[in-house]
XYZ file of C-alpha atoms in Angstrom:
532
model
C 7.856 16.908 4.535
C 4.965 19.077 5.603
C 1.529 17.549 5.716
C -1.106 18.667 3.281
C -3.295 19.847 6.127
C -1.014 22.812 6.579
C -1.068 25.392 9.324
C -4.671 24.871 10.320
C -5.052 22.920 13.530
C -7.377 19.984 13.914
C -9.760 22.064 15.979
C -9.904 25.116 13.682
C -13.378 26.143 12.623
C -13.943 27.071 8.962
C -14.457 30.750 8.240
C -17.454 30.032 6.059
C -20.385 27.703 6.743
C -19.637 24.092 5.901
C -23.359 23.365 5.727
C -25.008 26.411 4.055
C -28.704 26.603 4.819
C -29.968 28.806 2.028
C -29.873 28.873 -1.750
C -29.694 25.587 -3.606
C -31.524 22.313 -3.423
C -30.674 19.617 -0.919
C -28.200 17.081 -2.278
C -29.138 13.479 -1.530
C -27.311 10.235 -2.139
C -30.234 8.852 -4.159
C -30.058 11.793 -6.589
C -26.325 11.341 -7.105
C -26.806 7.612 -7.591
C -29.423 8.283 -10.266
C -27.041 10.681 -12.034
C -24.234 8.128 -11.931
C -26.476 5.433 -13.373
C -27.664 7.801 -16.084
C -24.065 8.610 -17.075
C -23.127 4.936 -17.087
C -25.946 4.139 -19.500
C -25.556 7.048 -21.929
C -24.597 6.749 -25.588
C -21.986 9.045 -27.108
C -23.426 11.639 -29.478
C -22.675 11.540 -33.179
C -23.184 7.897 -34.097
C -21.981 4.463 -33.084
C -19.267 3.847 -35.711
C -16.014 5.719 -35.018
C -14.977 5.273 -38.679
C -17.743 7.613 -39.876
C -18.003 10.246 -37.132
C -18.186 13.831 -38.341
C -15.856 16.594 -37.198
C -18.783 18.273 -35.480
C -19.399 15.166 -33.380
C -15.705 14.907 -32.506
C -15.722 18.559 -31.425
C -18.705 17.796 -29.206
C -16.794 14.886 -27.689
C -13.952 17.237 -26.751
C -16.444 19.648 -25.154
C -17.982 16.713 -23.301
C -14.582 15.646 -21.985
C -13.995 19.140 -20.626
C -17.409 19.369 -18.960
C -17.035 15.932 -17.366
C -13.642 16.980 -15.992
C -15.259 20.082 -14.511
C -17.947 17.881 -12.968
C -15.205 15.736 -11.374
C -13.699 18.848 -9.814
C -17.082 19.965 -8.489
C -17.685 16.518 -7.057
C -14.305 16.647 -5.301
C -15.213 19.968 -3.686
C -18.526 18.530 -2.506
C -16.732 15.494 -1.075
C -14.336 17.802 0.752
C -17.179 19.774 2.299
C -18.885 16.544 3.374
C -15.681 15.185 4.932
C -15.072 18.361 6.962
C -18.717 18.488 8.052
C -18.526 14.843 9.173
C -15.387 15.600 11.172
C -16.992 18.580 12.912
C -20.123 16.633 13.769
C -18.091 13.685 15.071
C -15.931 15.925 17.252
C -19.027 17.595 18.672
C -20.585 14.192 19.517
C -17.387 12.970 21.156
C -17.017 16.215 23.129
C -20.472 15.596 24.606
C -19.333 12.071 25.535
C -16.300 13.406 27.402
C -13.608 12.238 24.959
C -10.330 14.082 25.404
C -9.714 16.835 22.838
C -6.625 15.196 21.323
C -8.584 12.002 20.621
C -11.664 13.535 19.058
C -12.265 12.731 15.412
C -9.403 10.286 14.987
C -11.772 7.675 13.543
C -13.061 10.003 10.801
C -10.315 9.136 8.243
C -11.334 5.491 8.615
C -14.840 6.485 7.551
C -13.802 8.889 4.795
C -11.292 6.490 3.230
C -13.543 3.422 2.728
C -16.418 5.627 1.553
C -14.124 6.985 -1.204
C -12.659 3.501 -1.909
C -9.355 4.585 -0.390
C -7.238 3.406 2.506
C -7.522 5.440 5.735
C -4.207 7.226 5.142
C -5.163 8.967 1.859
C -8.603 9.464 3.402
C -6.954 11.407 6.214
C -4.797 13.365 3.748
C -7.910 14.322 1.769
C -9.654 15.373 4.975
C -6.750 17.610 6.014
C -6.534 19.123 2.550
C -10.273 19.819 2.436
C -10.077 21.436 5.875
C -7.365 23.789 4.566
C -9.458 24.661 1.485
C -12.472 25.601 3.564
C -10.615 27.174 6.484
C -7.817 29.183 4.864
C -8.219 29.103 1.076
C -11.755 30.056 0.028
C -10.731 31.155 -3.478
C -9.024 27.830 -4.146
C -12.116 26.052 -2.909
C -14.390 28.166 -5.121
C -12.191 27.467 -8.175
C -12.415 23.756 -7.406
C -16.163 23.932 -6.726
C -16.862 25.666 -10.032
C -14.703 23.179 -11.968
C -11.885 25.573 -12.905
C -9.197 23.962 -10.726
C -8.426 20.239 -10.620
C -8.081 18.288 -7.388
C -4.339 17.818 -7.870
C -3.654 21.500 -8.499
C -5.877 22.505 -5.579
C -3.911 20.047 -3.415
C -0.660 21.663 -4.555
C -2.019 25.032 -3.426
C -2.358 23.570 0.058
C 0.890 21.618 0.092
C 3.125 24.471 -1.099
C 1.686 26.953 1.428
C 1.492 24.639 4.443
C 4.492 26.314 6.135
C 2.990 29.814 5.994
C 0.719 31.622 8.427
C -3.002 31.783 7.740
C -2.693 35.438 6.640
C 0.069 34.792 4.112
C -1.665 31.686 2.839
C -4.835 33.731 2.266
C -2.877 36.329 0.276
C -1.414 33.667 -2.045
C -4.855 32.124 -2.357
C -6.322 35.411 -3.595
C -3.401 36.369 -5.866
C -3.469 33.037 -7.718
C -7.064 31.798 -7.505
C -8.958 35.029 -6.988
C -11.772 35.908 -9.461
C -9.521 38.323 -11.366
C -6.842 35.640 -11.909
C -8.894 32.623 -12.985
C -8.256 33.184 -16.685
C -4.490 33.278 -16.131
C -4.727 30.253 -13.842
C -6.367 28.212 -16.613
C -3.373 28.916 -18.894
C -0.701 28.113 -16.291
C 0.984 24.725 -16.266
C 1.400 22.768 -13.069
C 5.170 23.271 -12.740
C 4.797 26.979 -13.361
C 1.999 27.091 -10.769
C 4.315 25.569 -8.149
C 7.015 28.075 -9.068
C 4.575 30.987 -8.651
C 3.510 29.764 -5.221
C 7.124 29.435 -4.091
C 8.009 32.893 -5.426
C 5.116 34.495 -3.553
C 5.914 32.517 -0.399
C 9.530 33.731 -0.530
C 8.354 37.330 -0.876
C 5.892 37.106 2.026
C 7.898 35.091 4.571
C 11.428 34.053 3.644
C 12.120 32.849 7.198
C 9.287 30.321 6.984
C 10.718 29.025 3.706
C 14.172 28.598 5.261
C 12.657 26.767 8.237
C 10.762 24.503 5.852
C 13.960 23.561 4.035
C 15.699 22.834 7.338
C 12.789 20.653 8.437
C 12.924 18.755 5.144
C 16.609 17.928 5.761
C 15.727 16.538 9.190
C 13.219 14.148 7.579
C 15.732 12.337 5.367
C 15.108 8.603 5.329
C 15.309 5.359 3.383
C 12.191 3.375 2.494
C 11.323 0.220 0.588
C 8.107 -0.732 -1.167
C 7.072 -3.613 -3.410
C 7.514 -3.468 -7.173
C 6.243 -5.882 -9.833
C 8.026 -9.149 -10.651
C 9.650 -9.835 -7.275
C 11.446 -6.500 -7.200
C 11.379 -3.620 -4.724
C 11.875 0.130 -4.892
C 14.669 1.109 -2.500
C 14.255 4.867 -2.097
C 16.437 7.360 -0.264
C 15.133 10.850 0.527
C 18.296 12.900 1.046
C 19.412 16.517 0.550
C 19.805 17.442 -3.091
C 23.597 17.838 -3.065
C 24.096 14.443 -1.439
C 21.728 12.692 -3.824
C 23.345 14.249 -6.896
C 26.802 13.340 -5.644
C 25.854 9.706 -4.977
C 24.229 9.365 -8.390
C 27.239 10.930 -10.134
C 29.635 8.482 -8.466
C 27.504 5.464 -9.384
C 27.184 6.741 -12.948
C 30.947 7.322 -13.282
C 31.666 3.820 -11.986
C 29.146 2.316 -14.417
C 30.600 4.214 -17.380
C 34.092 3.007 -16.472
C 32.888 -0.589 -16.171
C 31.177 -0.382 -19.569
C 34.335 1.011 -21.125
C 36.242 -1.969 -19.681
C 33.907 -4.399 -21.412
C 31.209 -5.113 -18.833
C 28.221 -6.602 -20.662
C 25.631 -5.327 -18.202
C 23.621 -2.215 -18.849
C 24.557 1.055 -17.155
C 21.477 0.900 -14.934
C 22.246 -2.685 -13.914
C 25.831 -1.800 -12.987
C 24.662 1.186 -10.927
C 22.086 -0.921 -9.064
C 24.559 -3.762 -8.393
C 27.242 -1.347 -7.226
C 24.818 0.393 -4.865
C 23.851 -2.886 -3.187
C 27.460 -4.085 -2.992
C 28.629 -0.880 -1.329
C 25.713 -0.624 1.071
C 25.947 -4.301 2.040
C 29.729 -4.191 2.327
C 30.226 -7.008 -0.170
C 32.859 -7.696 -2.749
C 31.954 -7.160 -6.421
C 29.689 -9.944 -7.620
C 28.603 -11.045 -4.140
C 25.806 -8.637 -3.346
C 23.221 -11.436 -3.196
C 25.050 -13.341 -0.437
C 23.737 -11.190 2.408
C 22.137 -13.524 5.005
C 18.436 -12.745 5.260
C 15.279 -14.548 6.288
C 12.474 -14.643 3.729
C 9.085 -15.926 4.851
C 7.473 -17.760 1.963
C 3.834 -18.795 2.349
C 3.625 -21.741 -0.014
C 1.694 -24.984 -0.270
C 3.476 -28.311 -0.131
C 2.234 -29.099 -3.633
C 3.939 -26.017 -5.049
C 7.172 -26.459 -3.115
C 7.631 -30.214 -3.266
C 5.353 -31.768 -5.849
C 5.677 -29.521 -8.881
C 2.314 -27.796 -8.315
C 1.390 -24.599 -10.119
C -0.273 -22.682 -7.280
C 1.422 -19.325 -6.649
C 3.302 -18.606 -3.428
C 3.251 -15.427 -1.352
C 6.360 -13.606 -0.150
C 5.410 -12.223 3.260
C 8.612 -10.379 4.032
C 11.427 -8.786 2.122
C 9.683 -5.412 1.912
C 7.626 -3.266 4.225
C 4.406 -5.134 3.427
C 5.755 -8.119 1.532
C 6.105 -8.577 -2.195
C 2.920 -10.512 -2.847
C 2.150 -13.491 -5.062
C 4.901 -15.020 -7.179
C 4.645 -17.893 -9.719
C 5.386 -21.418 -8.511
C 8.692 -21.811 -10.438
C 9.910 -18.496 -9.046
C 9.051 -19.615 -5.498
C 10.959 -22.856 -5.913
C 13.977 -21.059 -7.357
C 13.814 -18.499 -4.548
C 13.944 -21.228 -1.900
C 16.585 -23.279 -3.731
C 18.892 -20.331 -4.417
C 18.533 -18.983 -0.886
C 19.463 -22.289 0.732
C 22.219 -22.778 -1.836
C 23.761 -19.490 -0.688
C 23.113 -20.322 2.987
C 21.033 -17.168 3.138
C 17.456 -18.290 3.633
C 15.221 -19.712 6.311
C 12.107 -21.619 5.322
C 9.155 -21.144 7.657
C 6.359 -23.704 7.339
C 2.739 -22.615 7.735
C 0.363 -25.595 7.990
C -3.202 -25.404 6.772
C -6.257 -27.594 7.119
C -7.883 -29.392 4.145
C -10.049 -26.317 3.459
C -6.971 -24.153 3.059
C -7.275 -22.303 6.376
C -4.408 -21.736 8.777
C -4.643 -23.998 11.794
C -6.133 -22.134 14.747
C -4.389 -21.857 18.082
C -5.094 -19.938 21.264
C -3.154 -18.376 24.112
C -4.000 -17.314 27.641
C -1.684 -14.320 27.302
C -2.965 -10.751 26.982
C -0.547 -10.226 24.086
C -0.032 -12.485 21.099
C 2.991 -14.778 21.581
C 5.574 -15.018 18.763
C 4.209 -18.203 17.177
C 0.641 -16.941 17.073
C 1.863 -13.544 15.873
C 3.599 -15.212 12.933
C 0.370 -17.018 12.022
C -1.632 -13.783 12.154
C 0.829 -11.948 9.931
C 0.912 -14.894 7.540
C -2.875 -15.040 7.324
C -3.099 -11.322 6.493
C -0.084 -11.740 4.162
C 1.587 -8.780 5.844
C -1.103 -6.206 4.929
C -3.549 -4.459 7.277
C -6.841 -6.366 7.529
C -9.004 -3.219 7.217
C -10.956 -2.888 3.975
C -9.121 -0.756 1.381
C -6.063 -0.318 3.634
C -2.721 -1.246 2.044
C -0.468 -0.394 4.992
C 1.827 -3.036 6.504
C 0.756 -4.820 9.679
C 2.128 -3.023 12.749
C -0.271 -4.054 15.543
C -1.787 -7.449 16.395
C -5.292 -6.689 17.595
C -8.177 -8.507 19.303
C -11.348 -8.274 17.196
C -13.400 -8.533 20.389
C -11.289 -6.592 22.914
C -9.503 -8.596 25.585
C -11.125 -6.402 28.244
C -14.554 -7.520 26.962
C -13.719 -11.211 27.134
C -12.104 -11.621 23.730
C -9.673 -14.520 23.446
C -6.067 -14.239 22.380
C -6.654 -16.610 19.481
C -6.215 -16.815 15.755
C -9.971 -16.550 15.232
C -10.246 -13.410 17.374
C -7.096 -11.805 16.025
C -6.260 -9.540 13.130
C -3.234 -7.657 11.891
C -3.767 -3.895 11.622
C -1.734 -0.794 10.926
C -1.378 1.681 13.785
C -3.982 4.105 12.392
C -6.691 1.464 11.983
C -6.041 0.004 15.435
C -6.417 3.417 17.068
C -9.459 4.366 14.987
C -11.538 1.350 16.082
C -11.152 2.465 19.713
C -13.180 5.639 19.080
C -16.772 5.736 20.388
C -19.368 4.065 18.182
C -17.052 1.542 16.508
C -17.581 -2.211 16.879
C -16.224 -5.366 15.260
C -17.019 -9.036 15.219
C -15.226 -12.027 13.753
C -17.105 -14.034 11.154
C -16.397 -16.304 8.215
C -16.932 -15.851 4.489
C -16.257 -18.516 1.860
C -14.476 -20.595 4.477
C -12.031 -17.823 5.330
C -11.615 -15.621 8.368
C -13.443 -12.310 8.085
C -14.078 -9.286 10.283
C -17.206 -7.146 10.074
C -16.721 -3.517 11.133
C -19.639 -1.276 12.088
C -18.911 2.472 11.974
C -20.588 5.166 14.124
C -22.837 6.086 11.173
C -24.119 2.508 10.851
C -22.129 1.573 7.751
C -20.764 -1.949 7.654
C -17.571 -3.153 5.981
C -16.413 -6.777 5.806
C -12.717 -7.561 5.391
C -11.926 -11.136 4.300
C -8.503 -12.690 4.827
C -6.639 -13.574 1.597
C -6.830 -17.188 0.526
C -3.646 -19.074 1.435
C -1.999 -21.558 -0.919
C -3.918 -24.835 -0.965
C -2.279 -27.989 0.436
C -2.004 -31.339 -1.309
C -5.083 -33.460 -0.742
C -4.435 -37.159 -0.113
C -7.245 -39.719 0.058
C -7.843 -41.179 3.522
C -7.011 -44.891 3.875
C -8.945 -47.246 6.220
C -10.524 -44.298 7.973
C -7.172 -42.742 8.884
C -6.585 -39.123 7.854
C -4.469 -38.464 4.808
C -1.199 -36.602 5.047
C 0.549 -34.183 2.791
C 4.022 -34.943 1.390
C 5.349 -31.895 3.247
C 4.766 -33.596 6.580
C 7.164 -36.403 5.724
C 4.530 -39.006 6.526
C 2.156 -41.157 4.544
C -0.941 -43.280 5.074
C -0.579 -46.403 7.229
C 1.445 -49.140 5.576
C 3.352 -46.742 3.362
C 7.039 -46.052 3.884
C 7.741 -42.303 3.889
C 9.978 -40.988 1.159
C 13.495 -40.310 2.313
C 14.219 -37.429 -0.046
C 12.243 -34.712 -1.763
C 13.400 -32.824 -4.834
C 12.211 -29.363 -5.739
C 12.292 -28.700 -9.443
C 10.801 -25.970 -11.557
C 8.279 -27.875 -13.624
C 4.846 -27.232 -15.065
C 2.136 -29.723 -15.803
C 2.881 -32.539 -18.262
C 0.864 -30.834 -20.953
C 3.120 -27.789 -20.962
C 6.592 -29.287 -20.557
C 9.282 -28.276 -18.117
C 10.212 -24.732 -17.196
C 13.344 -23.852 -15.298
C 13.191 -20.383 -13.799
C 16.588 -18.688 -13.636
C 16.968 -15.089 -12.461
C 19.308 -13.047 -14.612
C 22.940 -13.724 -13.719
C 25.430 -10.929 -14.285
C 28.460 -12.007 -16.286
C 30.663 -8.927 -16.245
C 34.226 -8.665 -14.930
C 34.616 -9.740 -11.341
C 31.457 -11.852 -11.414
C 31.784 -15.298 -9.907
C 30.530 -18.312 -11.872
C 27.167 -19.782 -10.851
C 27.381 -22.029 -7.828
C 24.979 -24.480 -9.373
C 25.445 -25.839 -12.904
C 22.180 -27.798 -12.875
C 18.503 -26.865 -12.997
C 17.015 -25.457 -9.820
C 16.873 -28.432 -7.466
C 16.693 -28.745 -3.715
C 16.831 -32.056 -1.847
C 16.049 -32.552 1.788
C 17.256 -35.712 3.560
C 15.338 -37.006 6.576
C 17.561 -37.730 9.601
C 18.293 -41.376 10.105
C 16.724 -43.159 13.120
C 18.700 -42.695 16.293
C 20.419 -39.506 15.155
């Protein structure tokens, strides 16, 4: 896929001034803040009881909706101009400091994103799109600035012309968003707008369109991302003919299975068949693929019937996230039942923090790496960033004396790790509410604090005779107490709510094997006998 930034290079200078010096009043943050507060405190015109509002007042509400939408578009254009101006100023500062050209400005998306309450990746996409508006598409930018064009439609103008030269892109910009075509643009739907852009692009440069299609085929891939309720989206980006063929075969198989009496829905049969064929399993055995799932869970939840949620750290690109306690227990029990799961224990101190450890190595060893990823729960530690952890980073750089320790470590995505190495960035490890935190100071003096997620709390046992208490998960007890020899994991709630047994849906169609366990979810661990 082609990036939204399009044909314009990172060093291209806008044709028009990004910071115009004449004309209007100076825009200041305090003025915008006052406007925002005024809008937040306004009262809708036409009364306070919606049951007795006149038609005139309702018509005014519709007009107000339209004007507010236009204001949003104008604000987006102003944000785009600010982002491009910040990038130019940053590159100029870094050029004076001797930074290589290919590294200049790479920290700007990490400033734009948090300022707009976005992760750095969409911040960088917005920056590239705004650069294309100002550099190559002045009519699109003017339509956005005056409120005629929405941010999404202006982004489509950039995305669908990214493969063209600057000259051809400018021609499409004028023919669709020029002053003479604004009235027609307001009546055009989004799908029809995309079709118009593609038609004009084919007329102006058919070779560029063919090259774009060939490039798209080379970028075929499979991806996975979390979905609600312990599910994931398994997505394949493939050429159209291949995707249609695969879907048609799955659909034909599902229709045949339904005709033969399969009680599952068509969508369920298609999903099960896809997994069975990809995993190379027999029908009904798709869930028996050996896999390791890292479950961050307290001993109370896993062993003592606690109700604290668990966190699935792996199983998707950035983990699945929090799951209810009964689901966590069933996940562990079913996985071990099928000989398909590994349980990784993460120990915490009485305050719920992961136990710290250090290393003399320049790089984080495997055990410490696992703790870092568990503490961040698989997601980049930068504020607003939702990318999966790719790099294990020293908060205080190793070259500046920073330790390879849990307290001086953080899990970051590649973009955030590279951005903090730009001139003017600094970080320090701190603590907030008893949890590990990192304070980041940007070149403009803005500060952002990222706090590690709270891990599941351990069982608290009263100390006896001055000796520390132990949790049931450790297999030990206070002095004088014989440890339990077996632990049972059941799906139970508190006594006031009764018992709950969590059972994922079992398919019962033809070829499905019977459940391997005819009892409630239960998992028992036996301690090894002495001498064995």
